[in-house]
C-alpha atoms as a PDB file:
ATOM      1  CA  MET A   1      -6.412 -29.093 -17.974  1.00  0.00           C
ATOM      2  CA  ALA A   2      -8.022 -30.767 -20.991  1.00  0.00           C
ATOM      3  CA  ASP A   3      -8.583 -28.785 -24.182  1.00  0.00           C
ATOM      4  CA  ARG A   4     -12.251 -27.885 -24.709  1.00  0.00           C
ATOM      5  CA  ILE A   5     -13.666 -28.631 -28.148  1.00  0.00           C
ATOM      6  CA  LEU A   6     -16.976 -27.463 -29.567  1.00  0.00           C
ATOM      7  CA  ILE A   7     -18.780 -29.822 -31.975  1.00  0.00           C
ATOM      8  CA  VAL A   8     -21.902 -28.937 -33.943  1.00  0.00           C
ATOM      9  CA  ASP A   9     -23.501 -31.289 -36.476  1.00  0.00           C
ATOM     10  CA  ASP A  10     -27.190 -31.901 -37.082  1.00  0.00           C
ATOM     11  CA  GLU A  11     -26.417 -35.516 -37.993  1.00  0.00           C
ATOM     12  CA  LYS A  12     -26.605 -36.972 -34.500  1.00  0.00           C
ATOM     13  CA  GLU A  13     -24.694 -40.127 -35.363  1.00  0.00           C
ATOM     14  CA  ILE A  14     -21.711 -38.151 -36.670  1.00  0.00           C
ATOM     15  CA  ALA A  15     -21.655 -35.751 -33.720  1.00  0.00           C
ATOM     16  CA  ASP A  16     -21.877 -38.611 -31.238  1.00  0.00           C
ATOM     17  CA  LEU A  17     -19.134 -40.578 -33.012  1.00  0.00           C
ATOM     18  CA  VAL A  18     -16.756 -37.613 -33.100  1.00  0.00           C
ATOM     19  CA  GLU A  19     -17.473 -36.980 -29.421  1.00  0.00           C
ATOM     20  CA  VAL A  20     -16.506 -40.540 -28.514  1.00  0.00           C
ATOM     21  CA  TYR A  21     -13.220 -40.381 -30.424  1.00  0.00           C
ATOM     22  CA  LEU A  22     -12.255 -37.004 -28.976  1.00  0.00           C
ATOM     23  CA  LYS A  23     -13.122 -37.991 -25.414  1.00  0.00           C
ATOM     24  CA  ASN A  24     -11.011 -41.125 -25.851  1.00  0.00           C
ATOM     25  CA  GLU A  25      -8.101 -38.759 -26.572  1.00  0.00           C
ATOM     26  CA  GLY A  26      -8.732 -36.889 -23.324  1.00  0.00           C
ATOM     27  CA  TYR A  27     -10.459 -33.812 -24.740  1.00  0.00           C
ATOM     28  CA  GLU A  28     -13.456 -32.137 -23.110  1.00  0.00           C
ATOM     29  CA  VAL A  29     -16.317 -31.981 -25.616  1.00  0.00           C
ATOM     30  CA  LEU A  30     -19.258 -29.579 -25.864  1.00  0.00           C
ATOM     31  CA  LYS A  31     -21.675 -31.058 -28.418  1.00  0.00           C
ATOM     32  CA  PHE A  32     -24.677 -29.533 -30.175  1.00  0.00           C
ATOM     33  CA  TYR A  33     -27.018 -30.536 -32.985  1.00  0.00           C
ATOM     34  CA  ASP A  34     -28.068 -27.025 -34.055  1.00  0.00           C
ATOM     35  CA  GLY A  35     -26.264 -23.816 -34.866  1.00  0.00           C
ATOM     36  CA  THR A  36     -28.099 -21.527 -32.454  1.00  0.00           C
ATOM     37  CA  SER A  37     -27.077 -23.528 -29.380  1.00  0.00           C
ATOM     38  CA  ALA A  38     -23.511 -23.916 -30.671  1.00  0.00           C
ATOM     39  CA  LEU A  39     -23.167 -20.181 -31.285  1.00  0.00           C
ATOM     40  CA  GLY A  40     -24.455 -19.463 -27.796  1.00  0.00           C
ATOM     41  CA  CYS A  41     -21.820 -21.790 -26.392  1.00  0.00           C
ATOM     42  CA  ALA A  42     -19.068 -20.166 -28.462  1.00  0.00           C
ATOM     43  CA  GLN A  43     -20.056 -16.738 -27.151  1.00  0.00           C
ATOM     44  CA  THR A  44     -20.139 -17.720 -23.483  1.00  0.00           C
ATOM     45  CA  GLN A  45     -17.603 -20.523 -23.010  1.00  0.00           C
ATOM     46  CA  GLU A  46     -13.807 -20.647 -23.109  1.00  0.00           C
ATOM     47  CA  LEU A  47     -12.893 -22.957 -25.995  1.00  0.00           C
ATOM     48  CA  ASP A  48      -9.685 -24.257 -27.559  1.00  0.00           C
ATOM     49  CA  LEU A  49     -11.061 -25.459 -30.920  1.00  0.00           C
ATOM     50  CA  ALA A  50     -14.358 -25.657 -32.825  1.00  0.00           C
ATOM     51  CA  ILE A  51     -15.602 -28.270 -35.320  1.00  0.00           C
ATOM     52  CA  LEU A  52     -18.455 -26.789 -37.371  1.00  0.00           C
ATOM     53  CA  ASP A  53     -20.727 -28.550 -39.829  1.00  0.00           C
ATOM     54  CA  VAL A  54     -21.460 -26.289 -42.800  1.00  0.00           C
ATOM     55  CA  MET A  55     -25.042 -27.414 -43.438  1.00  0.00           C
ATOM     56  CA  LEU A  56     -27.205 -26.864 -40.357  1.00  0.00           C
ATOM     57  CA  PRO A  57     -30.997 -26.423 -40.079  1.00  0.00           C
ATOM     58  CA  ASP A  58     -30.861 -22.918 -38.611  1.00  0.00           C
ATOM     59  CA  ILE A  59     -27.536 -21.053 -38.653  1.00  0.00           C
ATOM     60  CA  ASP A  60     -25.011 -22.406 -41.155  1.00  0.00           C
ATOM     61  CA  GLY A  61     -21.444 -23.182 -40.169  1.00  0.00           C
ATOM     62  CA  PHE A  62     -20.031 -20.315 -42.219  1.00  0.00           C
ATOM     63  CA  THR A  63     -22.028 -17.802 -40.191  1.00  0.00           C
ATOM     64  CA  ILE A  64     -20.945 -19.380 -36.905  1.00  0.00           C
ATOM     65  CA  CYS A  65     -17.326 -19.299 -38.069  1.00  0.00           C
ATOM     66  CA  GLN A  66     -17.608 -15.629 -38.967  1.00  0.00           C
ATOM     67  CA  ARG A  67     -19.191 -14.761 -35.623  1.00  0.00           C
ATOM     68  CA  ILE A  68     -16.505 -16.651 -33.689  1.00  0.00           C
ATOM     69  CA  ARG A  69     -13.753 -14.842 -35.565  1.00  0.00           C
ATOM     70  CA  GLN A  70     -15.071 -11.493 -34.381  1.00  0.00           C
ATOM     71  CA  ASP A  71     -13.772 -12.248 -30.881  1.00  0.00           C
ATOM     72  CA  HIS A  72     -11.670 -15.428 -30.887  1.00  0.00           C
ATOM     73  CA  TYR A  73      -8.583 -16.866 -32.566  1.00  0.00           C
ATOM     74  CA  TYR A  74      -8.723 -20.547 -31.642  1.00  0.00           C
ATOM     75  CA  PRO A  75      -8.631 -23.073 -34.533  1.00  0.00           C
ATOM     76  CA  ILE A  76     -11.789 -23.864 -36.500  1.00  0.00           C
ATOM     77  CA  ILE A  77     -12.291 -27.011 -38.580  1.00  0.00           C
ATOM     78  CA  MET A  78     -15.206 -27.094 -41.023  1.00  0.00           C
ATOM     79  CA  LEU A  79     -17.134 -30.280 -41.841  1.00  0.00           C
ATOM     80  CA  THR A  80     -18.742 -30.268 -45.272  1.00  0.00           C
ATOM     81  CA  ALA A  81     -20.624 -32.761 -47.408  1.00  0.00           C
ATOM     82  CA  LYS A  82     -19.823 -30.681 -50.467  1.00  0.00           C
ATOM     83  CA  VAL A  83     -16.669 -30.999 -52.531  1.00  0.00           C
ATOM     84  CA  GLU A  84     -16.886 -27.744 -54.488  1.00  0.00           C
ATOM     85  CA  ASP A  85     -13.763 -25.611 -54.183  1.00  0.00           C
ATOM     86  CA  MET A  86     -15.925 -22.548 -53.551  1.00  0.00           C
ATOM     87  CA  ASP A  87     -17.167 -23.983 -50.250  1.00  0.00           C
ATOM     88  CA  LYS A  88     -13.599 -24.611 -49.132  1.00  0.00           C
ATOM     89  CA  ILE A  89     -12.508 -21.134 -50.190  1.00  0.00           C
ATOM     90  CA  THR A  90     -15.485 -19.568 -48.403  1.00  0.00           C
ATOM     91  CA  GLY A  91     -14.626 -21.327 -45.148  1.00  0.00           C
ATOM     92  CA  LEU A  92     -10.952 -20.391 -45.320  1.00  0.00           C
ATOM     93  CA  THR A  93     -11.778 -16.802 -46.217  1.00  0.00           C
ATOM     94  CA  LEU A  94     -14.117 -16.452 -43.236  1.00  0.00           C
ATOM     95  CA  GLY A  95     -11.418 -17.644 -40.863  1.00  0.00           C
ATOM     96  CA  ALA A  96     -11.488 -21.454 -40.809  1.00  0.00           C
ATOM     97  CA  ASP A  97      -8.115 -23.139 -40.364  1.00  0.00           C
ATOM     98  CA  ASP A  98      -8.948 -26.498 -41.939  1.00  0.00           C
ATOM     99  CA  TYR A  99     -11.797 -28.453 -43.503  1.00  0.00           C
ATOM    100  CA  ILE A 100     -12.669 -32.094 -43.935  1.00  0.00           C
ATOM    101  CA  THR A 101     -15.180 -33.570 -46.364  1.00  0.00           C
ATOM    102  CA  LYS A 102     -17.830 -36.111 -45.372  1.00  0.00           C
ATOM    103  CA  PRO A 103     -17.680 -39.041 -45.183  1.00  0.00           C
ATOM    104  CA  PHE A 104     -14.422 -38.982 -43.233  1.00  0.00           C
ATOM    105  CA  ASN A 105     -12.325 -41.247 -41.067  1.00  0.00           C
ATOM    106  CA  PRO A 106     -12.751 -40.185 -37.397  1.00  0.00           C
ATOM    107  CA  LEU A 107      -9.076 -40.942 -36.802  1.00  0.00           C
ATOM    108  CA  GLU A 108      -8.128 -38.432 -39.514  1.00  0.00           C
ATOM    109  CA  LEU A 109     -10.294 -35.794 -37.847  1.00  0.00           C
ATOM    110  CA  VAL A 110      -8.662 -36.504 -34.482  1.00  0.00           C
ATOM    111  CA  ALA A 111      -5.228 -36.165 -36.114  1.00  0.00           C
ATOM    112  CA  ARG A 112      -6.193 -32.805 -37.606  1.00  0.00           C
ATOM    113  CA  VAL A 113      -7.561 -31.623 -34.262  1.00  0.00           C
ATOM    114  CA  ARG A 114      -4.316 -32.612 -32.590  1.00  0.00           C
ATOM    115  CA  ALA A 115      -2.243 -30.820 -35.237  1.00  0.00           C
ATOM    116  CA  GLN A 116      -4.285 -27.616 -35.029  1.00  0.00           C
ATOM    117  CA  LEU A 117      -4.107 -27.550 -31.224  1.00  0.00           C
ATOM    118  CA  ARG A 118      -0.368 -28.209 -31.294  1.00  0.00           C
ATOM    119  CA  ARG A 119       0.224 -25.271 -33.631  1.00  0.00           C
ATOM    120  CA  SER A 120      -2.149 -23.069 -31.633  1.00  0.00           C
ATOM    121  CA  HIS A 121      -0.440 -23.827 -28.331  1.00  0.00           C
ATOM    122  CA  ARG A 122       3.016 -23.319 -29.824  1.00  0.00           C
ATOM    123  CA  TYR A 123       1.945 -19.980 -31.309  1.00  0.00           C
ATOM    124  CA  ASN A 124       0.501 -18.824 -27.995  1.00  0.00           C
ATOM    125  CA  GLN A 125       3.674 -19.840 -26.154  1.00  0.00           C
ATOM    126  CA  VAL A 126       5.787 -17.822 -28.552  1.00  0.00           C
ATOM    127  CA  GLN A 127       3.482 -14.854 -28.027  1.00  0.00           C
ATOM    128  CA  THR A 128       3.955 -14.955 -24.270  1.00  0.00           C
ATOM    129  CA  LEU A 129       7.743 -15.283 -24.523  1.00  0.00           C
ATOM    130  CA  GLN A 130       8.383 -12.617 -27.140  1.00  0.00           C
ATOM    131  CA  GLU A 131       7.280  -9.040 -27.485  1.00  0.00           C
ATOM    132  CA  GLU A 132       7.662  -8.156 -31.116  1.00  0.00           C
ATOM    133  CA  GLU A 133       6.238  -5.321 -33.142  1.00  0.00           C
ATOM    134  CA  ILE A 134       6.830  -3.881 -36.603  1.00  0.00           C
ATOM    135  CA  ASP A 135       5.841  -0.545 -38.123  1.00  0.00           C
ATOM    136  CA  ILE A 136       6.090  -0.133 -41.902  1.00  0.00           C
ATOM    137  CA  ARG A 137       4.854   3.186 -43.303  1.00  0.00           C
ATOM    138  CA  GLY A 138       1.851   3.287 -40.988  1.00  0.00           C
ATOM    139  CA  LEU A 139       1.216  -0.454 -40.979  1.00  0.00           C
ATOM    140  CA  TYR A 140       1.662  -1.514 -37.350  1.00  0.00           C
ATOM    141  CA  ILE A 141       1.626  -5.151 -36.298  1.00  0.00           C
ATOM    142  CA  ASN A 142       2.286  -6.525 -32.815  1.00  0.00           C
ATOM    143  CA  LYS A 143       2.787 -10.254 -32.389  1.00  0.00           C
ATOM    144  CA  THR A 144       2.447 -10.195 -28.616  1.00  0.00           C
ATOM    145  CA  ASN A 145      -1.103  -8.870 -28.437  1.00  0.00           C
ATOM    146  CA  HIS A 146      -2.095  -9.966 -31.957  1.00  0.00           C
ATOM    147  CA  ARG A 147      -2.956  -6.372 -32.873  1.00  0.00           C
ATOM    148  CA  CYS A 148      -2.656  -4.789 -36.269  1.00  0.00           C
ATOM    149  CA  THR A 149      -3.485  -1.234 -37.364  1.00  0.00           C
ATOM    150  CA  LEU A 150      -3.181   0.667 -40.629  1.00  0.00           C
ATOM    151  CA  HIS A 151      -2.770   4.423 -40.229  1.00  0.00           C
ATOM    152  CA  GLY A 152      -4.336   4.133 -36.787  1.00  0.00           C
ATOM    153  CA  GLN A 153      -7.339   2.095 -37.915  1.00  0.00           C
ATOM    154  CA  GLU A 154      -7.495  -1.402 -36.426  1.00  0.00           C
ATOM    155  CA  LEU A 155      -7.555  -4.323 -38.851  1.00  0.00           C
ATOM    156  CA  ILE A 156      -9.647  -7.320 -37.780  1.00  0.00           C
ATOM    157  CA  LEU A 157      -7.627 -10.253 -39.082  1.00  0.00           C
ATOM    158  CA  THR A 158      -8.070 -13.994 -38.756  1.00  0.00           C
ATOM    159  CA  PRO A 159      -5.130 -15.905 -37.244  1.00  0.00           C
ATOM    160  CA  LYS A 160      -4.020 -17.054 -40.700  1.00  0.00           C
ATOM    161  CA  GLU A 161      -4.250 -13.553 -42.175  1.00  0.00           C
ATOM    162  CA  PHE A 162      -2.301 -12.171 -39.227  1.00  0.00           C
ATOM    163  CA  SER A 163       0.371 -14.870 -39.568  1.00  0.00           C
ATOM    164  CA  ILE A 164       0.735 -14.190 -43.303  1.00  0.00           C
ATOM    165  CA  LEU A 165       1.105 -10.450 -42.764  1.00  0.00           C
ATOM    166  CA  TRP A 166       3.510 -10.949 -39.871  1.00  0.00           C
ATOM    167  CA  TYR A 167       5.697 -13.314 -41.899  1.00  0.00           C
ATOM    168  CA  LEU A 168       5.825 -10.892 -44.842  1.00  0.00           C
ATOM    169  CA  CYS A 169       6.619  -7.969 -42.529  1.00  0.00           C
ATOM    170  CA  ARG A 170       9.389  -9.961 -40.867  1.00  0.00           C
ATOM    171  CA  HIS A 171      10.857 -10.572 -44.318  1.00  0.00           C
ATOM    172  CA  GLN A 172      10.366  -7.017 -45.564  1.00  0.00           C
ATOM    173  CA  GLY A 173      12.315  -6.362 -48.749  1.00  0.00           C
ATOM    174  CA  SER A 174      12.520 -10.036 -49.679  1.00  0.00           C
ATOM    175  CA  VAL A 175      10.259 -11.965 -52.019  1.00  0.00           C
ATOM    176  CA  VAL A 176       8.613 -14.814 -50.098  1.00  0.00           C
ATOM    177  CA  PRO A 177       7.654 -17.749 -52.382  1.00  0.00           C
ATOM    178  CA  SER A 178       4.089 -19.006 -52.051  1.00  0.00           C
ATOM    179  CA  GLU A 179       5.422 -22.417 -51.044  1.00  0.00           C
ATOM    180  CA  GLU A 180       7.477 -20.955 -48.194  1.00  0.00           C
ATOM    181  CA  LEU A 181       4.602 -18.778 -46.993  1.00  0.00           C
ATOM    182  CA  PHE A 182       2.156 -21.700 -46.964  1.00  0.00           C
ATOM    183  CA  GLU A 183       4.503 -24.050 -45.138  1.00  0.00           C
ATOM    184  CA  ALA A 184       5.447 -21.359 -42.588  1.00  0.00           C
ATOM    185  CA  VAL A 185       1.837 -20.435 -41.783  1.00  0.00           C
ATOM    186  CA  TRP A 186       0.020 -23.755 -42.198  1.00  0.00           C
ATOM    187  CA  GLY A 187       2.883 -26.076 -41.245  1.00  0.00           C
ATOM    188  CA  GLU A 188       2.052 -28.454 -44.083  1.00  0.00           C
ATOM    189  CA  LYS A 189       3.614 -29.439 -47.403  1.00  0.00           C
ATOM    190  CA  TYR A 190       2.665 -27.133 -50.257  1.00  0.00           C
ATOM    191  CA  LEU A 191       0.890 -28.657 -53.276  1.00  0.00           C
ATOM    192  CA  ASP A 192       1.183 -27.186 -56.782  1.00  0.00           C
ATOM    193  CA  SER A 193      -2.591 -26.838 -57.150  1.00  0.00           C
ATOM    194  CA  ASN A 194      -3.024 -25.111 -53.791  1.00  0.00           C
ATOM    195  CA  ASN A 195      -4.674 -21.665 -54.085  1.00  0.00           C
ATOM    196  CA  THR A 196      -5.016 -21.156 -50.331  1.00  0.00           C
ATOM    197  CA  VAL A 197      -2.299 -18.501 -50.060  1.00  0.00           C
ATOM    198  CA  MET A 198      -3.703 -16.513 -52.991  1.00  0.00           C
ATOM    199  CA  THR A 199      -7.189 -16.592 -51.445  1.00  0.00           C
ATOM    200  CA  HIS A 200      -5.950 -15.353 -48.072  1.00  0.00           C
ATOM    201  CA  ILE A 201      -3.798 -12.642 -49.677  1.00  0.00           C
ATOM    202  CA  ALA A 202      -6.837 -11.376 -51.598  1.00  0.00           C
ATOM    203  CA  ARG A 203      -8.895 -11.253 -48.402  1.00  0.00           C
ATOM    204  CA  LEU A 204      -6.049  -9.526 -46.547  1.00  0.00           C
ATOM    205  CA  ARG A 205      -5.769  -6.842 -49.238  1.00  0.00           C
ATOM    206  CA  GLU A 206      -9.525  -6.318 -49.109  1.00  0.00           C
ATOM    207  CA  LYS A 207      -9.388  -5.671 -45.377  1.00  0.00           C
ATOM    208  CA  MET A 208      -6.470  -3.274 -45.905  1.00  0.00           C
ATOM    209  CA  HIS A 209      -8.436  -1.515 -48.685  1.00  0.00           C
ATOM    210  CA  GLU A 210      -5.575  -2.228 -51.041  1.00  0.00           C
ATOM    211  CA  PRO A 211      -6.125  -1.744 -54.809  1.00  0.00           C
ATOM    212  CA  ALA A 212      -5.733  -5.165 -56.423  1.00  0.00           C
ATOM    213  CA  ARG A 213      -3.672  -3.935 -59.385  1.00  0.00           C
ATOM    214  CA  ASN A 214      -1.343  -1.610 -57.507  1.00  0.00           C
ATOM    215  CA  PRO A 215      -1.247  -2.487 -53.789  1.00  0.00           C
ATOM    216  CA  ARG A 216       0.813  -0.278 -51.517  1.00  0.00           C
ATOM    217  CA  PHE A 217       1.932  -3.011 -49.142  1.00  0.00           C
ATOM    218  CA  VAL A 218       1.475  -6.678 -50.097  1.00  0.00           C
ATOM    219  CA  LYS A 219       2.784  -6.860 -53.665  1.00  0.00           C
ATOM    220  CA  THR A 220       2.708  -9.859 -55.993  1.00  0.00           C
ATOM    221  CA  VAL A 221       5.880 -10.915 -57.789  1.00  0.00           C
ATOM    222  CA  TRP A 222       4.336 -12.988 -60.560  1.00  0.00           C
ATOM    223  CA  GLY A 223       5.589 -16.522 -60.761  1.00  0.00           C
ATOM    224  CA  VAL A 224       7.523 -16.180 -57.515  1.00  0.00           C
ATOM    225  CA  GLY A 225       5.516 -15.049 -54.496  1.00  0.00           C
ATOM    226  CA  TYR A 226       4.772 -11.966 -52.391  1.00  0.00           C
ATOM    227  CA  THR A 227       6.710  -9.123 -50.814  1.00  0.00           C
ATOM    228  CA  ILE A 228       6.374  -6.016 -48.661  1.00  0.00           C
ATOM    229  CA  GLU A 229       8.910  -3.452 -49.843  1.00  0.00           C
END
């Protein structure tokens, strides 16, 4: 069965072009030119990946991303005409897995779609084959059902946030370098100027109601990485 991909972009030419390239790769495409219709599709259809334009005439891509993450964990790629780091950080913080800046090469987008789906499928396969859970001082995380609670209160985490927390819990007592954490979760080569891990850690602590200067669980080892003691 072909993977189903949602595309939303108010620039008709871009949406149509991306649709052609994805269909040529054998994907099933659901295409929209406005955010309202795309959000309705995301809430009613089974999807495997979403490609969201940030700037839309009605509902912006960030809002759609946030709404999707309330119920779904499939990969999300953001399309943006802006190059400011804040836009990238906002998308990643809200649950996006990747972003690409316009103008872009359609073949690069297809490659990123393929990579995200490959990682998503592999992660889901591992989930079905293994039943793993960890409990650390009231922090409970279960890899099989993707559930995480803190002192009985459920934490709503994005797939990346969950993967970061799971990796740190699995390596409890050890300091995990930022480079290792990034490459384990994102499956890509770490760059020196990459602040992605730091951004996700900050968001994770916020959801856990952790004090930034003296967190109880995810601690920073300055100049090295992160640890859960």
